[in-house]
């Protein structure tokens, strides 16, 4: 599969992604059985993960979005920009942040700080993918899907320069 100047090859199959999502959903169903959490999906990358995850939940939830940007091409810029969101009142709410991927940890750290200012009762993080070798800031990930090495991936919501989000599988750069 080619996007602009780069070639990508299949890396994580659709059924493996869906199994990981189901097990996160089951854990959330169990942990929040008597609560009504506010799910906040981090756009753009987490839109597919959020959509599939939410369909597997059997508890009542609220859903909201925040849009941030930190990647340029295939590299994290290290700086995070909030583009919109977090306008909903969160005081006293149990918030679950839905991320597509945790890489350096800057995005999650930035969002946690913003969320804390709104005085929620609790904050937890669910990430579909996680690159432990790329982490620069310790991140407390309560719900972790699939660990991957420090490689660049696209598909299932994740882009390369704006393209490649529509695929049901995850692809990585060809060697
Ligand atoms: P962090 O701030 O943890 O370095 O990066 C988090 C954000 O960078 C993710 O939400 C995602 O948008 C983007 N990102 C990190 N790794 C990758 C990757 O391998 N591929 C793509 N397409 N985006 C990534």
PDB file of C-alpha atoms and ligand atoms in Angstrom, residues 42 45 68 70-71 73 76 80 99-108 131 148 151-154 158-160, ligand 1:
ATOM      1  CA  UNK A  42      -8.562  12.271  21.055  1.00  0.00           C
ATOM      2  CA  UNK A  45      -6.478   9.371  15.175  1.00  0.00           C
ATOM      3  CA  UNK A  68      -4.817  17.851  19.277  1.00  0.00           C
ATOM      4  CA  UNK A  70       1.755  16.757  17.601  1.00  0.00           C
ATOM      5  CA  UNK A  71       2.977  14.715  14.616  1.00  0.00           C
ATOM      6  CA  UNK A  73       5.231  13.431   8.848  1.00  0.00           C
ATOM      7  CA  UNK A  76       6.479  13.390  16.962  1.00  0.00           C
ATOM      8  CA  UNK A  80       1.214  19.443  21.480  1.00  0.00           C
ATOM      9  CA  UNK A  99      -6.125   7.518  22.541  1.00  0.00           C
ATOM     10  CA  UNK A 100      -5.176   5.764  19.313  1.00  0.00           C
ATOM     11  CA  UNK A 101      -1.518   5.401  20.294  1.00  0.00           C
ATOM     12  CA  UNK A 102       0.797   6.485  23.097  1.00  0.00           C
ATOM     13  CA  UNK A 103       4.274   7.196  21.706  1.00  0.00           C
ATOM     14  CA  UNK A 104       6.432   9.736  23.606  1.00  0.00           C
ATOM     15  CA  UNK A 105       3.663  10.380  26.160  1.00  0.00           C
ATOM     16  CA  UNK A 106       3.609  14.181  25.551  1.00  0.00           C
ATOM     17  CA  UNK A 107       0.035  14.245  24.257  1.00  0.00           C
ATOM     18  CA  UNK A 108      -1.369  12.290  27.187  1.00  0.00           C
ATOM     19  CA  UNK A 131       5.099   2.087  22.074  1.00  0.00           C
ATOM     20  CA  UNK A 148       4.349  -2.306  19.416  1.00  0.00           C
ATOM     21  CA  UNK A 151       7.971   2.047  14.451  1.00  0.00           C
ATOM     22  CA  UNK A 152       5.650   4.304  12.439  1.00  0.00           C
ATOM     23  CA  UNK A 153       2.212   2.844  11.732  1.00  0.00           C
ATOM     24  CA  UNK A 154      -0.857   3.936   9.756  1.00  0.00           C
ATOM     25  CA  UNK A 158      -3.893   6.746  12.020  1.00  0.00           C
ATOM     26  CA  UNK A 159      -2.513   8.807   9.135  1.00  0.00           C
ATOM     27  CA  UNK A 160       0.611   9.590   7.221  1.00  0.00           C
TER      28      UNK A 160
HETATM   29  P1  LIG B   1       2.893  11.214  21.707  1.00  0.00           P
HETATM   30  O1  LIG B   1       2.497  12.582  22.142  1.00  0.00           O
HETATM   31  O2  LIG B   1       2.638  10.125  22.731  1.00  0.00           O
HETATM   32  O3  LIG B   1       4.319  11.191  21.199  1.00  0.00           O
HETATM   33  O4  LIG B   1       2.075  10.855  20.410  1.00  0.00           O
HETATM   34  C1  LIG B   1       0.752  10.679  20.416  1.00  0.00           C
HETATM   35  C2  LIG B   1       0.127  11.043  19.088  1.00  0.00           C
HETATM   36  O5  LIG B   1       1.071  11.021  18.002  1.00  0.00           O
HETATM   37  C3  LIG B   1      -0.905  10.005  18.753  1.00  0.00           C
HETATM   38  O6  LIG B   1      -2.159  10.370  19.240  1.00  0.00           O
HETATM   39  C4  LIG B   1      -0.855   9.969  17.238  1.00  0.00           C
HETATM   40  O7  LIG B   1      -1.727  10.928  16.707  1.00  0.00           O
HETATM   41  C5  LIG B   1       0.560  10.341  16.900  1.00  0.00           C
HETATM   42  N1  LIG B   1       1.374   9.127  16.651  1.00  0.00           N
HETATM   43  C6  LIG B   1       2.245   8.536  17.496  1.00  0.00           C
HETATM   44  N2  LIG B   1       2.807   7.455  16.935  1.00  0.00           N
HETATM   45  C7  LIG B   1       2.277   7.359  15.694  1.00  0.00           C
HETATM   46  C8  LIG B   1       2.455   6.424  14.617  1.00  0.00           C
HETATM   47  O8  LIG B   1       3.215   5.447  14.649  1.00  0.00           O
HETATM   48  N3  LIG B   1       1.704   6.657  13.500  1.00  0.00           N
HETATM   49  C9  LIG B   1       0.835   7.713  13.391  1.00  0.00           C
HETATM   50  N4  LIG B   1       0.177   7.798  12.253  1.00  0.00           N
HETATM   51  N5  LIG B   1       0.661   8.604  14.374  1.00  0.00           N
HETATM   52  C10 LIG B   1       1.361   8.419  15.519  1.00  0.00           C
END
